[in-house]
PDB file of C-alpha atoms in Angstrom:
ATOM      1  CA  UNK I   1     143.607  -6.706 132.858  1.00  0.00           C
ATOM      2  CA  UNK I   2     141.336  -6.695 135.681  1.00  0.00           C
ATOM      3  CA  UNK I   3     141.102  -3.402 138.701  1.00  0.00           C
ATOM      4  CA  UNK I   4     139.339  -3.918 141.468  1.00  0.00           C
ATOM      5  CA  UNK I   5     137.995  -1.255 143.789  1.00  0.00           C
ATOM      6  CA  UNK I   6     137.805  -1.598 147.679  1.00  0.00           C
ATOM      7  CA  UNK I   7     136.909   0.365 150.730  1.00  0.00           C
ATOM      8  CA  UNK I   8     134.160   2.687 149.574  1.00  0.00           C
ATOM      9  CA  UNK I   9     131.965   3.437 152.375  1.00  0.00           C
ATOM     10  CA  UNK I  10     129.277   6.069 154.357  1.00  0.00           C
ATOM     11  CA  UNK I  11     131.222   8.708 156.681  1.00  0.00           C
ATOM     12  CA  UNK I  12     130.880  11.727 158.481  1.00  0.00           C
ATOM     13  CA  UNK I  13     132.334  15.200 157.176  1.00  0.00           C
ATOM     14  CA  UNK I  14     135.600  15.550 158.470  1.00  0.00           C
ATOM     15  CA  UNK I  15     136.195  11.886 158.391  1.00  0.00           C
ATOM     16  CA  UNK I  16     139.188   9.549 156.537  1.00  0.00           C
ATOM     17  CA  UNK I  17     138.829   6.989 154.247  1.00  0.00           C
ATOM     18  CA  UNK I  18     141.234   4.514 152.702  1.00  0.00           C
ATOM     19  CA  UNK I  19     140.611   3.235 149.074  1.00  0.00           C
ATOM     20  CA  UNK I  20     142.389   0.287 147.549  1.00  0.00           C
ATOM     21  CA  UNK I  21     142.844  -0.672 144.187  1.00  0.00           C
ATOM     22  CA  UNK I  22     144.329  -4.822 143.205  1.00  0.00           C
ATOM     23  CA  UNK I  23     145.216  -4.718 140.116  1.00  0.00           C
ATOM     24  CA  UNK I  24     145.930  -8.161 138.158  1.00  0.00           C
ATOM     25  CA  UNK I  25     146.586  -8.946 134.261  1.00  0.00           C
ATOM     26  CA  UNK I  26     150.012  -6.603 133.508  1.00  0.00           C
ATOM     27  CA  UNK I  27     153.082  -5.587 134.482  1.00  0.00           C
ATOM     28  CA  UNK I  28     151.789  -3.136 137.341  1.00  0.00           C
ATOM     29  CA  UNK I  29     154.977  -1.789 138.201  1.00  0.00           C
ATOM     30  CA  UNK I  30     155.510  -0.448 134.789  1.00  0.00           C
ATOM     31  CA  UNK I  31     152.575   1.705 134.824  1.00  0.00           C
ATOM     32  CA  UNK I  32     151.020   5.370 135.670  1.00  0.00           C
ATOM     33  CA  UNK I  33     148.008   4.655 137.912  1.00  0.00           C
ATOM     34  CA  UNK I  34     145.258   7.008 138.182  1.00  0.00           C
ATOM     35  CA  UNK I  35     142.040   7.465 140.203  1.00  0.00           C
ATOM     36  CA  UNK I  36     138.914   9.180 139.091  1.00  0.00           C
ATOM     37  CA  UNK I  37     135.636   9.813 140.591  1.00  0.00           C
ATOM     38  CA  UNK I  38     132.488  10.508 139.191  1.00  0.00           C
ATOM     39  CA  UNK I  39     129.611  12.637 141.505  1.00  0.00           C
ATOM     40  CA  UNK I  40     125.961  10.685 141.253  1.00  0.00           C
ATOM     41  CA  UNK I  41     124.849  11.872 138.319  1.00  0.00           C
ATOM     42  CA  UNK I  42     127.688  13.907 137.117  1.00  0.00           C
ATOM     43  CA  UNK I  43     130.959  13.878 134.870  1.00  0.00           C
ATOM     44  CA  UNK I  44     134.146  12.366 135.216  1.00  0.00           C
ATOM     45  CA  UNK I  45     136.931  14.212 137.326  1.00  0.00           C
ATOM     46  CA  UNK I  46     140.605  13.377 137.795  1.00  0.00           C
ATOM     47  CA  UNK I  47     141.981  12.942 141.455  1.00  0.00           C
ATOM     48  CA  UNK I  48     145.186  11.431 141.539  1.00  0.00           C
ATOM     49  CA  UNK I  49     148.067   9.704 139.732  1.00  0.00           C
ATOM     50  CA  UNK I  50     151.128   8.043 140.850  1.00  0.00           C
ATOM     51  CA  UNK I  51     154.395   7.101 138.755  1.00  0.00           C
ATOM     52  CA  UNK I  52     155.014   3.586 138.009  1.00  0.00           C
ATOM     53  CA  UNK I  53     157.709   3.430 141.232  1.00  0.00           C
ATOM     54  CA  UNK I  54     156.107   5.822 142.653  1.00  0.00           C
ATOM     55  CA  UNK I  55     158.476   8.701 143.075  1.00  0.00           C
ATOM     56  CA  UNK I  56     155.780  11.220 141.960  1.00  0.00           C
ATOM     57  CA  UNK I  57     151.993  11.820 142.706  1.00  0.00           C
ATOM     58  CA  UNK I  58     150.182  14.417 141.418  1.00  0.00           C
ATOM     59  CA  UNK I  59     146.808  15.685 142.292  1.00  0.00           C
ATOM     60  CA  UNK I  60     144.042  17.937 141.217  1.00  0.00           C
ATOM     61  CA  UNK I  61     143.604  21.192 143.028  1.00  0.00           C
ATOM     62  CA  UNK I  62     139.893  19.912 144.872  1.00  0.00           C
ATOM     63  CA  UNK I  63     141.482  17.252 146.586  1.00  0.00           C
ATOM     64  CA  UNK I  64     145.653  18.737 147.140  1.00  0.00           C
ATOM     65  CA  UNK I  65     146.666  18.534 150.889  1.00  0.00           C
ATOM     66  CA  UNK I  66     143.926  15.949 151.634  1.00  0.00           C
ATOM     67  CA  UNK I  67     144.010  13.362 149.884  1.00  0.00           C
ATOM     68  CA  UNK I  68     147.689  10.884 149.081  1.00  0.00           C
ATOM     69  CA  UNK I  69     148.054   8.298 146.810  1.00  0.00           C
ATOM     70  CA  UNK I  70     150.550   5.773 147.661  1.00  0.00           C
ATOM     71  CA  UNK I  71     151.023   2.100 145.904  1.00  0.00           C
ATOM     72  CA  UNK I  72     152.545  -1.216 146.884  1.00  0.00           C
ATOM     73  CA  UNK I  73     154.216  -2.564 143.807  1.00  0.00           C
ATOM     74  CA  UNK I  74     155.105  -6.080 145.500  1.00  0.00           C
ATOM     75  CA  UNK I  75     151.378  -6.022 146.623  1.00  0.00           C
ATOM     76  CA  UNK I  76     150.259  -4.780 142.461  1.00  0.00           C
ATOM     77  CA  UNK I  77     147.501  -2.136 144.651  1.00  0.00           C
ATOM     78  CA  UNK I  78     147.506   1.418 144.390  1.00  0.00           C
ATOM     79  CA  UNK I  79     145.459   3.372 147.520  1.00  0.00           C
ATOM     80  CA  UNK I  80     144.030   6.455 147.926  1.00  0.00           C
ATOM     81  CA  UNK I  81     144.096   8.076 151.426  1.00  0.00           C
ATOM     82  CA  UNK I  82     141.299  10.488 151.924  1.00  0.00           C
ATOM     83  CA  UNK I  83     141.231  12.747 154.841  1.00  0.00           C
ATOM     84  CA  UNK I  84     139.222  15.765 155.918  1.00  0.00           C
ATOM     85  CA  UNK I  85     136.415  14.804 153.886  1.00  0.00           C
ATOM     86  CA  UNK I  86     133.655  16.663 152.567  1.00  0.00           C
ATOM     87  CA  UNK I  87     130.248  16.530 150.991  1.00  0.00           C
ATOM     88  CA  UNK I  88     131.511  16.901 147.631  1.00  0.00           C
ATOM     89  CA  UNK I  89     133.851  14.186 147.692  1.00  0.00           C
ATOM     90  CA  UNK I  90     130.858  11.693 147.346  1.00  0.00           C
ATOM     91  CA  UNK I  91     131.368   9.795 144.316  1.00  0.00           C
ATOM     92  CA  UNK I  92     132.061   6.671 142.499  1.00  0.00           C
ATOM     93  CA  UNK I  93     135.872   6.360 142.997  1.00  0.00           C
ATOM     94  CA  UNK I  94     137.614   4.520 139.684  1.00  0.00           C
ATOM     95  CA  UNK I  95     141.070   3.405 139.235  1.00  0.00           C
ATOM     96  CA  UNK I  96     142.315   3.977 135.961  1.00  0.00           C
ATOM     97  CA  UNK I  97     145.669   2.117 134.250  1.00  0.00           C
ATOM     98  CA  UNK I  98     148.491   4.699 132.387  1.00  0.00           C
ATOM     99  CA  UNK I  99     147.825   7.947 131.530  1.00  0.00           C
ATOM    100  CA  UNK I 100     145.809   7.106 128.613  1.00  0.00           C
ATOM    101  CA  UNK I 101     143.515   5.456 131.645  1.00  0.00           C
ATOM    102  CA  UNK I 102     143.016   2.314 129.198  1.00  0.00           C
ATOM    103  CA  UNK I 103     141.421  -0.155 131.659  1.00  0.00           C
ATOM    104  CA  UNK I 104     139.109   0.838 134.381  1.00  0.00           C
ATOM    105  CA  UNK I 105     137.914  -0.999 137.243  1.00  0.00           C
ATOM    106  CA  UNK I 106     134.224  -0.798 138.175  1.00  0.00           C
ATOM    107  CA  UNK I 107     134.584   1.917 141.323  1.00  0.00           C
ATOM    108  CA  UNK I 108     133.614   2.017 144.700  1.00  0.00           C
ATOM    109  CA  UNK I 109     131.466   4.594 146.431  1.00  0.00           C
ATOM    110  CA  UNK I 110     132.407   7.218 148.330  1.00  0.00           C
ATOM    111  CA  UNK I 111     129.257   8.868 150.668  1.00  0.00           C
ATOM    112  CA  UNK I 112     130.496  11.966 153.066  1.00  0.00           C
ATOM    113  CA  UNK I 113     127.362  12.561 154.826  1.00  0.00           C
ATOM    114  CA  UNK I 114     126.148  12.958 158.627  1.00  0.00           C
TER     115      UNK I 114
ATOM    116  CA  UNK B   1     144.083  24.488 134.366  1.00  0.00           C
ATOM    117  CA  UNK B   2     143.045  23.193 130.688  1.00  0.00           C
ATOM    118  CA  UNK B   3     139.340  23.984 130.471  1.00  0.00           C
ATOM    119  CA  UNK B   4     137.954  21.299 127.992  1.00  0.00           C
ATOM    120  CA  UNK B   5     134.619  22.058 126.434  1.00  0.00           C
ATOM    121  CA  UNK B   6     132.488  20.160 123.919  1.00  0.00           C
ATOM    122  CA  UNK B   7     129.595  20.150 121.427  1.00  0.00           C
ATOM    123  CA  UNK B   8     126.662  19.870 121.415  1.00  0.00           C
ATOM    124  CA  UNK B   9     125.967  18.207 124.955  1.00  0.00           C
ATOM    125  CA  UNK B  10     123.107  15.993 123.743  1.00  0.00           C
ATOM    126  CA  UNK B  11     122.731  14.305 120.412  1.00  0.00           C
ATOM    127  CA  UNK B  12     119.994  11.930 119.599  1.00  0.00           C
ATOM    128  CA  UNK B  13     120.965  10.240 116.406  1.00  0.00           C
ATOM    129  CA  UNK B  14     119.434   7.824 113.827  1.00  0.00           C
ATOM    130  CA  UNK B  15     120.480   4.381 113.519  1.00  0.00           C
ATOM    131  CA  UNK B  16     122.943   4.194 110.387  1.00  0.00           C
ATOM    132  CA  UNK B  17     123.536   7.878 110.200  1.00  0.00           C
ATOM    133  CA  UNK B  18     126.790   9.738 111.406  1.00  0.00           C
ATOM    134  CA  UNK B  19     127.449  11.562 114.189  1.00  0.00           C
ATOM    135  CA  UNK B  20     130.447  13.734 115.555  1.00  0.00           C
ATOM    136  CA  UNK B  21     131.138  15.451 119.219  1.00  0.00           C
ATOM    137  CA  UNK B  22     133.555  18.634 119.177  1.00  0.00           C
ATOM    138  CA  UNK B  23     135.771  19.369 121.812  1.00  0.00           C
ATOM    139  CA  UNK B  24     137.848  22.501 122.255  1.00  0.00           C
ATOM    140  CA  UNK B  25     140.251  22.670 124.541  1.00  0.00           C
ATOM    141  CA  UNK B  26     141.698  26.264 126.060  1.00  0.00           C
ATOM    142  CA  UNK B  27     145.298  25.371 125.179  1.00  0.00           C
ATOM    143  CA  UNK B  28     146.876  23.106 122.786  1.00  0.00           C
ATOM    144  CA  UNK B  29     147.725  19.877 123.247  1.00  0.00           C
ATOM    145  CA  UNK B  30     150.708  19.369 120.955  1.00  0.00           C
ATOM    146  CA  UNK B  31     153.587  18.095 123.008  1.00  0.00           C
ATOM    147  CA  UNK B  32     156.969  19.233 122.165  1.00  0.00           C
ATOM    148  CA  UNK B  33     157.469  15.228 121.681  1.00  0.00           C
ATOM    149  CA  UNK B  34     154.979  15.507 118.751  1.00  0.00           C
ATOM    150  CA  UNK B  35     152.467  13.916 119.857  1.00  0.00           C
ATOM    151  CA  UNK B  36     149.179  15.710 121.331  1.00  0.00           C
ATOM    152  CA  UNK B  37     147.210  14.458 124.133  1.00  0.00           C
ATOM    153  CA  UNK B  38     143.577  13.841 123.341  1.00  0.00           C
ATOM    154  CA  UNK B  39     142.083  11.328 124.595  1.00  0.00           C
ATOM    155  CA  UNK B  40     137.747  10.188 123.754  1.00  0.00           C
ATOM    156  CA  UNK B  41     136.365   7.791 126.492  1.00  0.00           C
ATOM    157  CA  UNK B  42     132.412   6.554 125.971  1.00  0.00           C
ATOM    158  CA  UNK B  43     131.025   5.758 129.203  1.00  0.00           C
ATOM    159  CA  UNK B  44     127.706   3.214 128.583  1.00  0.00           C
ATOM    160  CA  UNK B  45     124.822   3.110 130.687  1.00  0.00           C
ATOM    161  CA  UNK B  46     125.820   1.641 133.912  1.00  0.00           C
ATOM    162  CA  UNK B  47     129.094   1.059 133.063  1.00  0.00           C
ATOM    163  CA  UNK B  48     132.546   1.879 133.703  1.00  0.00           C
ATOM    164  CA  UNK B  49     134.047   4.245 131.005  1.00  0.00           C
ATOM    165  CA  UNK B  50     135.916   3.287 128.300  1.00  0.00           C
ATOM    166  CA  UNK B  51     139.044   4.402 125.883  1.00  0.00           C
ATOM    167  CA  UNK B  52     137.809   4.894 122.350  1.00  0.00           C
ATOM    168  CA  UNK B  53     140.579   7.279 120.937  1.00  0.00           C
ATOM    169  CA  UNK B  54     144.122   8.387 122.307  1.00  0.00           C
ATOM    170  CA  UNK B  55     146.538  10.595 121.094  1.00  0.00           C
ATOM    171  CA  UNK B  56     143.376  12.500 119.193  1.00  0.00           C
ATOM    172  CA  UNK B  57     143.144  10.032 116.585  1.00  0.00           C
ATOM    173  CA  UNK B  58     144.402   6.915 117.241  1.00  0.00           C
ATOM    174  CA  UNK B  59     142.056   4.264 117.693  1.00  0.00           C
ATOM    175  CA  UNK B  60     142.238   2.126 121.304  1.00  0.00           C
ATOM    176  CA  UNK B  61     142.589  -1.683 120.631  1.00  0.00           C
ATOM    177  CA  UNK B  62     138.650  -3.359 120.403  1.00  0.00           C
ATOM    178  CA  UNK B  63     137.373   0.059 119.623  1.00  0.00           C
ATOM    179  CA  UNK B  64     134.885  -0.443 116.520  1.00  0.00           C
ATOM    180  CA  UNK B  65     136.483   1.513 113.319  1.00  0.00           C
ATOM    181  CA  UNK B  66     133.478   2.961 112.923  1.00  0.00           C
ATOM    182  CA  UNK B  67     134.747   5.598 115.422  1.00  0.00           C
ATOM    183  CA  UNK B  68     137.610   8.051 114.168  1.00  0.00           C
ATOM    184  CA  UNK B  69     139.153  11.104 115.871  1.00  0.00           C
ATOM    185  CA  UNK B  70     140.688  14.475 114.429  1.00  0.00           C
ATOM    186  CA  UNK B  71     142.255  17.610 115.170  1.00  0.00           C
ATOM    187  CA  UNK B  72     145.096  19.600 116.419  1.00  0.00           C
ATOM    188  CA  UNK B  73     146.229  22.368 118.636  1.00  0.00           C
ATOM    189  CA  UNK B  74     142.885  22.844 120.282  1.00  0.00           C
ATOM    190  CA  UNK B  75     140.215  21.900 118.579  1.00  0.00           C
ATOM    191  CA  UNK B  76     139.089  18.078 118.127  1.00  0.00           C
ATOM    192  CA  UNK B  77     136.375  15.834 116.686  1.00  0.00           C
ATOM    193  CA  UNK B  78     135.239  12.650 117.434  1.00  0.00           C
ATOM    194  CA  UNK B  79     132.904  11.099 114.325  1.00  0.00           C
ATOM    195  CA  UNK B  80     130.945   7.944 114.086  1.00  0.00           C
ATOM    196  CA  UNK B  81     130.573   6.739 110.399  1.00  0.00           C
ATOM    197  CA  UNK B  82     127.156   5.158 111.317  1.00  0.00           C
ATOM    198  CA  UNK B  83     125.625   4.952 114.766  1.00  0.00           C
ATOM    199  CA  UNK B  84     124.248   1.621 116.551  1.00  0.00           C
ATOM    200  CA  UNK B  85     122.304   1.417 119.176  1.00  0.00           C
ATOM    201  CA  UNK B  86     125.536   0.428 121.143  1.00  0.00           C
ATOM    202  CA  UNK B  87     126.599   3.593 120.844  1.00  0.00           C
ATOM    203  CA  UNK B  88     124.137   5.401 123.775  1.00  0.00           C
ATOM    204  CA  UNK B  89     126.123   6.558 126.403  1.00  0.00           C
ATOM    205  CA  UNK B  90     127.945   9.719 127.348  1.00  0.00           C
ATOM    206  CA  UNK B  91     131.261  10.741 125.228  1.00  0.00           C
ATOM    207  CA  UNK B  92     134.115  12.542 127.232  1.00  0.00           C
ATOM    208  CA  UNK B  93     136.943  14.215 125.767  1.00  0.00           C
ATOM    209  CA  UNK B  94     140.310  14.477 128.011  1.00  0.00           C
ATOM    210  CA  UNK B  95     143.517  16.705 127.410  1.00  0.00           C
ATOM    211  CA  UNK B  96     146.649  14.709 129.098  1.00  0.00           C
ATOM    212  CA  UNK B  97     148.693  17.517 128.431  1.00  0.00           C
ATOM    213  CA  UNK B  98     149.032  19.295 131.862  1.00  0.00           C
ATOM    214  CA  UNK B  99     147.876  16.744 134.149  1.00  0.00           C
ATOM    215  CA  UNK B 100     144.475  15.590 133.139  1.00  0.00           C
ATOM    216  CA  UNK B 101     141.237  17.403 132.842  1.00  0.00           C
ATOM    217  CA  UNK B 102     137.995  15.993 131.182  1.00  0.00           C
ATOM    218  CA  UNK B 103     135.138  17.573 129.002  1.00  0.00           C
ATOM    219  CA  UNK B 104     131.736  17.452 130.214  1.00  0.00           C
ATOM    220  CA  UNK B 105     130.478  15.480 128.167  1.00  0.00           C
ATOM    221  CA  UNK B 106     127.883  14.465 125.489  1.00  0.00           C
ATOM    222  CA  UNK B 107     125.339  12.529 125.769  1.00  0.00           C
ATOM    223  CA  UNK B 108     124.200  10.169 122.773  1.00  0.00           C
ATOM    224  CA  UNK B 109     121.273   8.379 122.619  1.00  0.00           C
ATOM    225  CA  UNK B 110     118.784   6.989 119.745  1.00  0.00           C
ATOM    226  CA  UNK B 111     116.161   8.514 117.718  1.00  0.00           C
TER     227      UNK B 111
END
């Protein structure tokens, strides 16, 4: 199993951002996938998760109305759409595979700053 | 929300001795299916983290037996029969009952 985290970058409060997770190694349309973020410094915190076809996304309160998860099952890549960023959403962004988050990929960072 | 808390927050243990993290969660986590969703990551230094236990006590595939997990309804424990110096790292628990929601952690290092 291998998940590999893209688009991680420096922006502006108020700004978008489009993550990107290829995933590689198992049946990726069968499963959950999850992202989760971790603040410098700080504890893990659940974002976003989207259904194996992806019928159903779910997403914690902090990010609900911002943010959209979305995946490409012929592409094996789940994305997270960030909009209206701010400060607080810096943070290492993970993908995580099936609700039991079994396999992680290493993250890529986040930084809302101006 | 499930509010997950755990004990103690920082442990410094001695090689070969055992350890154990609690963590209480403000509901229960038995599913009507039977099964309850508890899950313990460990995240090492620098690292990415990592399943340990799911389903409160059974152990993830590659996970050393030398970590076990227990409990029911709300209250958990995650032991380690004898610590190594592998070990350091911060433990979080996680309910997967109503969405997901993790503890905030304990952090484990050597004596």
């Amino acid at each position: 199993v291998q998940l590999v985290e893209s688009g991680g970058a420096l922006v502006q409060p108020g700004g978008s951002l489009r993550l990107s997770c290829a995933a590689s190694g198992f049946a990726f349309n069968t499963y959950v996938m999850t992202w989760v973020r971790q603040a410098p410094g700080k504890g893990l915190e659940w974002v976003s998760a989207i259904s194996a076809n992806g019928v159903n996304t779910y997403y914690a309160g902090a990010v609900k109305g911002r943010f959209t998860i979305s995946r490409d099952n012929s592409k094996d890549t789940v994305y997270l759409q960030m909009s209206r960023l701010r400060v607080e959403d810096s943070a290492l962004y993970y993908c995580s595979k099936n609700t039991a988050h079994e396999d992680w990929g290493r993250g890529t960072l986040v930084t809302v700053s101006s | 929300d499930i509010v997950m808390t755990q004990t103690p927050l920082s442990l410094s243990v001695t090689p070969g001795q055992p350890a154990s993290i609690s963590c209480t969660s403000s509901e229960s986590l038995l599913h009507s299916d039977g099964k309850t969703y508890l899950y313990w990551y460990l995240q090492k230094p620098g690292q990415s983290p990592q399943l340990l236990i799911y389903e409160a006590s059974i152990r993830f595939s590659g996970a050393p037996d030398r970590f076990s997990g227990s409990g029911s309804g709300t209250d958990f424990t995650l032991r380690i029969s004898r610590v190594e110096a592998e070990d350091v790292g911060v433990y979080y628990c996680m309910q997967g009952m109503n969405l997901f929601n993790f503890g905030p952690g304990t952090k484990v290092d050597i004596k």
